[in-house]
Coordinates of C-alpha atoms and ligand atoms in Angstrom, one line a residue:
X9 CA -32.7 3.7 -4.8
X10 CA -29.3 1.7 -3.0
X11 CA -26.3 2.8 -1.8
X12 CA -23.4 1.5 -3.9
X13 CA -19.3 2.3 -3.5
X14 CA -18.1 4.0 -6.6
X15 CA -14.3 3.5 -7.2
X16 CA -12.2 5.5 -9.4
X17 CA -8.9 4.3 -11.4
X18 CA -6.1 6.7 -12.4
X19 CA -3.2 5.2 -14.3
X20 CA -4.8 2.2 -15.6
X21 CA -6.9 4.4 -17.5
X22 CA -4.1 5.4 -19.5
X23 CA -3.0 2.0 -20.6
X24 CA -3.5 1.3 -24.1
X25 CA -4.5 -2.6 -25.2
X26 CA -3.6 -3.7 -21.7
X27 CA -6.6 -2.0 -20.2
X28 CA -8.7 -4.8 -19.8
X29 CA -5.9 -6.9 -18.1
X30 CA -5.4 -4.2 -15.4
X31 CA -9.1 -3.8 -14.8
X32 CA -9.9 -7.4 -14.8
X33 CA -6.6 -7.8 -11.9
X34 CA -8.3 -4.9 -10.0
X35 CA -11.8 -6.6 -9.9
X36 CA -10.3 -9.7 -8.6
X37 CA -8.5 -8.1 -5.7
X38 CA -11.1 -5.9 -4.8
X39 CA -13.7 -8.7 -4.6
X40 CA -10.9 -10.7 -2.6
X41 CA -10.5 -8.1 -0.2
X42 CA -14.1 -7.5 0.7
X43 CA -15.4 -11.0 0.2
X44 CA -15.4 -11.3 4.0
X45 CA -17.9 -8.5 4.4
X46 CA -20.8 -10.2 2.2
X47 CA -21.7 -10.9 -1.3
X48 CA -21.0 -7.9 -3.4
X49 CA -20.9 -7.6 -7.3
X50 CA -17.9 -5.7 -8.9
X51 CA -18.6 -4.4 -12.0
X52 CA -16.9 -1.4 -14.1
X53 CA -17.4 0.8 -17.0
X54 CA -15.6 3.8 -18.3
X55 CA -12.8 4.2 -15.6
X56 CA -15.4 3.3 -12.7
X57 CA -15.7 0.3 -10.8
X58 CA -19.2 0.0 -9.2
X59 CA -19.5 -2.3 -5.9
X60 CA -23.0 -3.3 -5.2
X61 CA -23.6 -5.3 -2.1
X62 CA -26.2 -8.0 -2.3
X63 CA -28.0 -6.9 0.9
X64 CA -27.5 -3.3 1.2
X65 CA -29.5 -3.2 4.5
X66 CA -27.3 -5.3 6.3
X67 CA -23.9 -4.1 4.5
X68 CA -21.3 -2.5 6.2
X69 CA -20.3 0.0 3.8
X70 CA -17.9 2.3 6.3
X71 CA -15.7 -0.8 6.7
X72 CA -15.7 -1.5 2.8
X73 CA -15.0 1.9 1.9
X74 CA -12.1 2.1 4.6
X75 CA -10.9 -1.3 3.0
X76 CA -11.1 -0.2 -0.6
X77 CA -8.8 2.8 0.2
X78 CA -5.8 0.4 0.7
X79 CA -6.3 -1.3 -2.8
X80 CA -3.8 -0.3 -5.1
X81 CA -5.2 0.6 -8.6
X82 CA -7.9 2.7 -6.7
X83 CA -7.4 6.4 -6.9
X84 CA -10.3 7.4 -4.7
X85 CA -13.7 5.9 -3.4
X86 CA -17.1 7.5 -2.7
X87 CA -20.1 5.8 -1.1
X88 CA -23.1 7.1 -3.1
X89 CA -27.0 6.8 -3.9
X90 CA -27.5 5.1 -7.1
X91 CA -30.9 6.1 -8.5
X92 CA -32.6 6.0 -11.7
X93 CA -31.9 8.9 -13.8
X94 CA -35.0 11.2 -13.1
X95 CA -34.7 14.8 -11.8
X96 CA -37.2 14.0 -8.8
X97 CA -35.3 11.1 -7.5
X98 CA -32.0 13.1 -7.9
X99 CA -33.3 15.8 -5.8
X100 CA -34.8 13.8 -3.1
X101 CA -31.7 12.0 -2.6
X102 CA -29.3 15.1 -3.0
X103 CA -31.9 16.7 0.1
X104 CA -31.3 13.5 2.1
X105 CA -27.5 13.8 1.9
X106 CA -27.2 17.6 2.3
X107 CA -29.4 17.0 5.4
X108 CA -27.1 14.1 6.5
X109 CA -23.9 16.7 5.9
X110 CA -25.8 19.7 7.7
X111 CA -26.3 17.5 10.8
X112 CA -22.3 16.4 10.7
X113 CA -21.6 20.0 10.6
X114 CA -24.0 21.2 13.2
X115 CA -22.3 18.4 15.6
X116 CA -19.0 19.7 14.9
X117 CA -20.4 23.3 16.0
X118 CA -20.7 24.8 12.6
X119 CA -24.1 26.1 11.6
X120 CA -23.5 28.1 8.6
X121 CA -22.2 26.2 5.7
X122 CA -21.2 26.6 2.1
X123 CA -21.7 24.1 -0.8
X124 CA -21.5 23.7 -4.4
X125 CA -23.0 21.2 -6.9
X126 CA -21.0 19.6 -9.6
X127 CA -22.7 17.4 -12.1
X128 CA -21.6 14.9 -14.7
X129 CA -23.9 14.2 -17.4
X130 CA -23.0 10.9 -19.3
X131 CA -26.4 10.0 -20.4
X132 CA -27.1 12.5 -23.4
X133 CA -30.6 11.6 -23.4
X134 CA -31.3 13.1 -20.4
X135 CA -33.5 16.3 -20.5
X136 CA -31.4 18.9 -18.9
X137 CA -27.7 19.9 -19.3
X138 CA -25.2 19.5 -16.6
X139 CA -25.1 23.4 -15.7
X140 CA -28.9 23.3 -15.6
X141 CA -28.9 20.2 -13.2
X142 CA -26.4 21.9 -11.0
X143 CA -28.3 25.0 -10.7
X144 CA -31.6 23.3 -10.2
X145 CA -30.7 20.9 -7.3
X146 CA -28.7 23.8 -5.9
X147 CA -31.8 26.2 -5.9
X148 CA -33.6 23.3 -4.1
X149 CA -31.0 23.0 -1.6
X150 CA -30.9 26.4 -0.8
X151 CA -34.5 26.5 -0.5
X152 CA -34.7 23.7 1.7
X153 CA -31.8 24.8 4.2
X154 CA -31.6 28.2 5.1
X155 CA -28.3 28.2 6.8
X156 CA -27.1 27.0 3.7
X157 CA -25.1 29.0 1.1
X158 CA -23.0 28.7 -2.4
X159 CA -19.4 29.2 -2.4
X160 CA -18.0 28.0 -5.9
X161 CA -14.4 28.5 -4.9
X162 CA -13.8 26.9 -1.4
X163 CA -17.3 25.3 -0.5
X164 CA -17.2 23.4 2.7
X165 CA -18.4 20.6 0.6
X166 CA -19.5 19.2 -2.7
X167 CA -22.5 17.8 -3.8
X168 CA -21.6 15.5 -6.8
X169 CA -24.5 14.3 -9.2
X170 CA -23.7 11.8 -11.9
X171 CA -26.2 10.9 -14.6
X172 CA -25.3 7.7 -16.4
X173 CA -27.8 5.2 -17.3
X174 CA -28.4 5.1 -13.5
X175 CA -27.8 8.2 -11.7
X176 CA -25.7 8.9 -8.6
X177 CA -25.2 11.4 -6.0
X178 CA -22.5 11.5 -3.1
X179 CA -20.7 14.3 -1.3
X180 CA -17.4 12.4 -0.1
X181 CA -14.5 11.6 -2.3
X182 CA -11.9 9.5 0.1
X183 CA -8.4 9.5 -1.5
X184 CA -7.1 5.7 -2.1
X185 CA -3.5 4.5 -2.6
X186 CA -3.8 4.7 -6.7
X187 CA -0.8 2.7 -8.0
X188 CA -1.5 -0.5 -9.8
X189 CA -3.5 -3.8 -9.2
X190 CA -1.1 -6.1 -7.3
X191 CA -0.3 -8.9 -9.7
X192 CA -0.1 -6.7 -12.8
X193 CA 3.7 -6.3 -12.4
X194 CA 5.3 -9.4 -11.4
X195 CA 6.6 -10.6 -8.0
X196 CA 9.6 -9.2 -6.0
X197 CA 11.4 -10.2 -2.7
X198 CA 11.3 -7.5 0.1
X199 CA 14.4 -7.8 2.7
X200 CA 12.2 -7.1 5.7
X201 CA 13.8 -6.0 8.9
X202 CA 12.1 -4.9 11.9
X203 CA 13.0 -1.5 11.4
X204 CA 11.1 1.7 10.1
X205 CA 12.5 1.9 6.5
X206 CA 11.6 -1.7 4.8
X207 CA 8.1 -2.1 5.5
X208 CA 7.6 1.6 3.7
X209 CA 9.9 0.1 0.9
X210 CA 7.6 -3.0 0.3
X211 CA 4.9 -0.7 0.3
X212 CA 6.2 1.6 -2.5
X213 CA 6.7 -1.5 -4.7
X214 CA 3.7 -3.3 -4.1
X215 CA 2.1 0.0 -4.9
X216 CA 3.2 -0.2 -8.7
X217 CA 1.2 -3.6 -8.8
X218 CA 4.4 -6.0 -7.7
X219 CA 3.2 -9.0 -5.7
X220 CA 5.5 -9.2 -2.5
X221 CA 7.1 -12.0 -0.8
X222 CA 9.5 -11.4 1.9
X223 CA 12.8 -12.5 3.4
X224 CA 13.9 -11.7 7.0
X225 CA 17.2 -12.7 8.8
X226 CA 16.9 -13.7 12.1
X227 CA 19.8 -14.4 14.5
X228 CA 18.5 -16.1 17.5
X229 CA 19.4 -15.8 20.3
X230 CA 21.1 -12.8 19.7
X231 CA 17.7 -11.5 18.3
X232 CA 14.8 -12.3 20.3
X233 CA 11.5 -14.5 19.4
X234 CA 9.7 -11.4 20.0
X235 CA 11.8 -9.6 17.3
X236 CA 10.8 -12.3 14.9
X237 CA 7.0 -11.8 15.8
X238 CA 7.3 -8.2 15.3
X239 CA 8.4 -8.9 11.8
X240 CA 5.4 -11.1 11.4
X241 CA 3.1 -8.3 12.7
X242 CA 4.8 -6.0 10.4
X243 CA 4.1 -8.1 7.4
X244 CA 0.7 -8.7 8.7
X245 CA 0.0 -5.0 8.5
X246 CA 1.1 -4.9 5.0
X247 CA -1.4 -7.5 3.7
X248 CA -3.9 -4.9 4.4
X249 CA -2.3 -3.5 0.9
X250 CA -0.4 -6.7 -0.5
X251 CA -2.7 -9.4 -0.1
X252 CA -1.1 -12.2 1.4
X253 CA 2.4 -12.6 1.7
X254 CA 4.9 -15.5 2.3
X255 CA 7.3 -14.6 4.7
X256 CA 10.5 -16.8 5.1
X257 CA 12.7 -16.5 8.0
X258 CA 16.4 -17.4 7.5
X259 CA 18.3 -18.7 10.5
X260 CA 21.0 -16.5 10.3
X261 CA 23.1 -16.8 13.3
X262 CA 25.8 -19.0 12.1
X263 CA 26.2 -17.2 9.1
X264 CA 26.7 -13.7 11.2
X265 CA 28.8 -15.1 13.6
X266 CA 31.7 -16.4 11.0
X267 CA 31.6 -13.0 9.4
X268 CA 32.5 -11.8 12.9
X269 CA 34.9 -14.2 13.7
X270 CA 36.6 -14.3 10.1
X271 CA 36.5 -11.0 8.9
X272 CA 37.9 -7.3 9.9
X273 CA 35.3 -5.6 12.2
X274 CA 35.1 -2.8 9.4
X275 CA 34.2 -4.6 6.6
X276 CA 32.0 -6.9 8.5
X277 CA 28.6 -4.8 7.6
X278 CA 29.1 -4.6 4.0
X279 CA 30.1 -8.6 3.8
X280 CA 27.0 -9.4 5.9
X281 CA 24.7 -7.2 3.5
X282 CA 26.2 -9.1 0.5
X283 CA 25.7 -12.7 2.2
X284 CA 22.0 -11.3 2.6
X285 CA 21.7 -10.5 -0.8
X286 CA 23.1 -13.8 -2.0
X287 CA 20.5 -16.0 0.3
X288 CA 17.6 -13.5 -0.8
X289 CA 18.4 -14.0 -4.3
X290 CA 18.4 -17.9 -3.9
X291 CA 14.9 -17.5 -2.0
X292 CA 13.7 -14.8 -4.5
X293 CA 14.3 -17.0 -7.7
X294 CA 12.9 -20.0 -6.1
X295 CA 9.7 -17.9 -5.5
X296 CA 9.4 -16.3 -9.1
X297 CA 10.5 -12.8 -7.9
X298 CA 12.4 -10.6 -10.6
X299 CA 13.9 -8.2 -8.1
X300 CA 15.1 -7.8 -4.5
X301 CA 13.6 -4.8 -2.4
X302 CA 15.5 -2.8 0.6
X303 CA 14.9 0.0 2.6
X304 CA 18.0 1.5 2.0
X305 CA 18.3 5.4 1.5
X306 CA 22.0 7.1 0.2
X307 CA 24.1 8.1 3.4
X308 CA 21.5 6.7 6.0
X309 CA 24.5 4.4 7.5
X310 CA 27.8 3.1 6.7
X311 CA 26.2 0.6 4.6
X312 CA 24.3 2.7 2.4
X313 CA 26.9 4.8 0.9
X314 CA 27.4 4.6 -2.4
X315 CA 30.8 2.7 -2.3
X316 CA 29.1 0.2 0.0
X317 CA 26.1 -0.5 -2.0
X318 CA 28.1 -0.7 -5.3
X319 CA 29.7 -3.9 -3.2
X320 CA 26.3 -4.8 -2.1
X321 CA 24.8 -4.9 -5.5
X322 CA 27.9 -6.9 -7.0
X323 CA 26.7 -9.6 -5.0
X324 CA 23.4 -10.0 -6.2
X325 CA 22.2 -10.8 -9.7
X326 CA 18.6 -9.7 -9.6
X327 CA 18.0 -5.8 -9.6
X328 CA 17.9 -4.5 -6.1
X329 CA 15.2 -2.0 -5.8
X330 CA 15.6 0.8 -3.4
X331 CA 12.5 3.0 -3.5
X332 CA 13.5 5.1 -0.5
X333 CA 17.0 6.0 -1.7
X334 CA 16.4 9.6 -2.0
X335 CA 14.1 10.2 0.9
X336 CA 15.1 11.6 4.3
X337 CA 14.2 9.8 7.4
X338 CA 11.2 12.1 8.2
X339 CA 9.8 11.7 4.9
X340 CA 9.7 8.0 5.5
X341 CA 8.4 8.4 8.9
X342 CA 5.6 10.0 7.5
X343 CA 4.8 7.3 5.1
X344 CA 5.2 4.6 7.8
X345 CA 2.6 6.3 9.7
X346 CA 0.4 6.9 7.1
X347 CA 0.2 3.0 6.0
X348 CA 0.4 2.2 9.6
X349 CA 3.6 0.3 10.4
X350 CA 5.2 3.1 12.4
X351 CA 4.1 2.1 15.9
X352 CA 4.8 -1.6 15.3
X353 CA 8.6 -0.6 13.9
X354 CA 9.5 1.5 16.9
X355 CA 9.2 -1.5 19.2
X356 CA 12.3 -1.8 21.1
X357 CA 13.3 -5.3 19.8
X358 CA 16.8 -5.6 18.3
X359 CA 17.3 -6.6 14.8
X360 CA 20.0 -8.5 13.7
X361 CA 21.9 -5.8 12.0
X362 CA 22.4 -3.8 15.4
X363 CA 23.6 -6.8 17.3
X364 CA 26.8 -7.0 15.5
X365 CA 27.2 -3.5 14.2
X366 CA 30.8 -2.5 13.9
X367 CA 32.1 0.6 15.6
X368 CA 33.7 2.0 12.8
X369 CA 32.4 0.5 9.7
X370 CA 34.3 1.6 6.5
X371 CA 32.0 4.0 4.7
X372 CA 34.1 3.8 1.2
X373 CA 34.8 -0.1 1.1
X374 CA 36.5 -1.0 -2.2
X375 CA 35.2 -4.1 -4.0
X376 CA 38.5 -5.5 -4.4
X377 CA 39.0 -5.6 -0.4
X378 CA 35.6 -6.6 0.3
X379 CA 36.1 -9.8 -1.8
X380 CA 39.6 -10.2 -0.6
X381 CA 38.1 -10.4 3.0
X382 CA 35.3 -12.6 2.0
X383 CA 37.3 -15.2 0.5
X384 CA 39.0 -15.9 4.1
X385 CA 35.8 -18.1 4.6
X386 CA 33.5 -20.5 2.7
X387 CA 30.4 -18.5 3.5
X388 CA 28.5 -20.1 0.8
X389 CA 28.4 -23.2 2.6
X390 CA 26.9 -21.9 5.7
X391 CA 24.7 -19.8 3.5
X392 CA 23.3 -23.0 2.0
X393 CA 22.5 -24.4 5.3
X394 CA 20.6 -21.3 6.5
X395 CA 18.5 -21.3 3.2
X396 CA 17.6 -25.0 3.7
X397 CA 16.6 -24.4 7.3
X398 CA 14.5 -21.2 6.3
X399 CA 10.9 -21.3 8.2
X400 CA 8.2 -20.5 6.0
X401 CA 5.3 -18.5 7.4
X402 CA 2.3 -17.4 5.4
X403 CA 0.9 -14.0 6.4
X404 CA -2.6 -13.2 5.6
X405 CA -5.2 -15.4 3.9
X406 CA -6.3 -13.3 1.1
X407 CA -5.8 -15.2 -2.4
X408 CA -4.4 -11.6 -4.0
Ligands
ATP519 P1 15.2 -0.6 8.6 O1 14.5 0.4 9.0 O2 14.4 -1.2 7.3 O3 15.2 -1.6 9.5 P2 17.8 0.4 8.4 O4 17.7 1.8 8.3 O5 17.9 -0.1 9.9 O6 16.4 -0.1 7.8 P3 19.9 -1.1 7.6 O7 19.8 -2.0 9.0 O8 21.2 -1.2 7.3 O9 19.1 -0.3 7.6 O10 19.1 -2.2 6.6 C1 18.9 -1.8 5.3 C2 17.9 -2.5 4.5 O11 18.1 -3.9 4.5 C3 16.7 -2.9 5.3 O12 15.8 -1.6 4.9 C4 16.1 -4.3 4.9 O13 15.8 -3.9 3.5 C5 17.4 -5.0 4.5 N1 17.4 -5.6 6.1 C6 18.4 -5.0 7.2 N2 18.4 -6.2 8.1 C7 17.3 -7.1 8.0 C8 17.1 -8.2 8.3 N3 17.5 -8.5 9.8 N4 15.9 -9.3 7.8 C9 15.9 -8.7 6.3 N5 16.3 -7.6 5.6 C10 17.3 -6.9 6.4
MG520 MG1 17.2 -2.3 10.3

């Protein structure tokens, strides 16, 4: 008997001919993300991944389970006992697990506990069928624990028994991220501000298997060094899900000042957003990205009306992914909390958009008037200098 970690896949299992590639990709990402915890084999068969540590006695299972809940492609994980497929072995280890569960409930002040047994039998040569195994194991548990009873509809916990080549018993299924393994769907460039929205947007696209790099526009000294550190910190928080992130910090002050000085205030924001898209596109293409990602949602601010986004889109020749487009702020905040970026996002450092925000930005700019206004100055030359002086920060050291 030893402990292993089971990982379940979701959408990958629906893939046809390509399925093997997705699985290999996921295995690589799993290995990379847990290598710091010691050697472990990662193998898979029939929609299941098995993480088998070399040194079971000294393996930090809890940490690794928690780490795996951040890996895109895994729908859920369980810490399980792996044993030979033999009824006595299954029963003994089930007893051990249920005892642990009863102790946990008792520690929380609950003594009367309900459960049920769910069995899956993949090994057709095993002498008992699934319902029979459930009934027998259930009976043994009831005999051993007088405070335990069965509730098949709404049990306090479920004892899972899986009989395959080896057998597995476990009680907890911990939800993972779902999605597709990073690297299985190309690469995109996230416009990462210091706010709440863009980290969530990056997480959502990365979840679809897209490798992320990030661009941040920094307007020193209008935005502080600390504001930049905050963005690095947000990128770091994302690496838990996305693997390493190449963060490109664009010195944006001169462009922003030029917009401020040469363009009508009410069009300043939309012209700035177009300029950001142009710069982001160049950096994205240099890095093999096929799309840009922003944290915009319809109507959130003046630059996120449909008319304004039409003007913004027109400046870029790459698709712009806006995964938050139909979300309310509260929904975005919930997600930011769930992925652990919220607390950092609300730290009070100005981002470059707020410094130059006009009092009355036009909510329905027409592309013609924006293009006319933009032509009053050679922004592209300044943008080229900004691109040239972009600082590269490598965040995270995973090879994923
Ligand atoms: P966020 O909460 O992500 O900052 P926001 O609601 O403040 O978003 P805006 O400031 O209008 O909205 O920015 C919209 C999107 O443009 C952001 O989600 C981000 O993708 C991008 N963006 C804005 N400012 C910057 C910046 N300084 N650097 C990089 N991207 C930016
Ligand atoms: Mg912002």
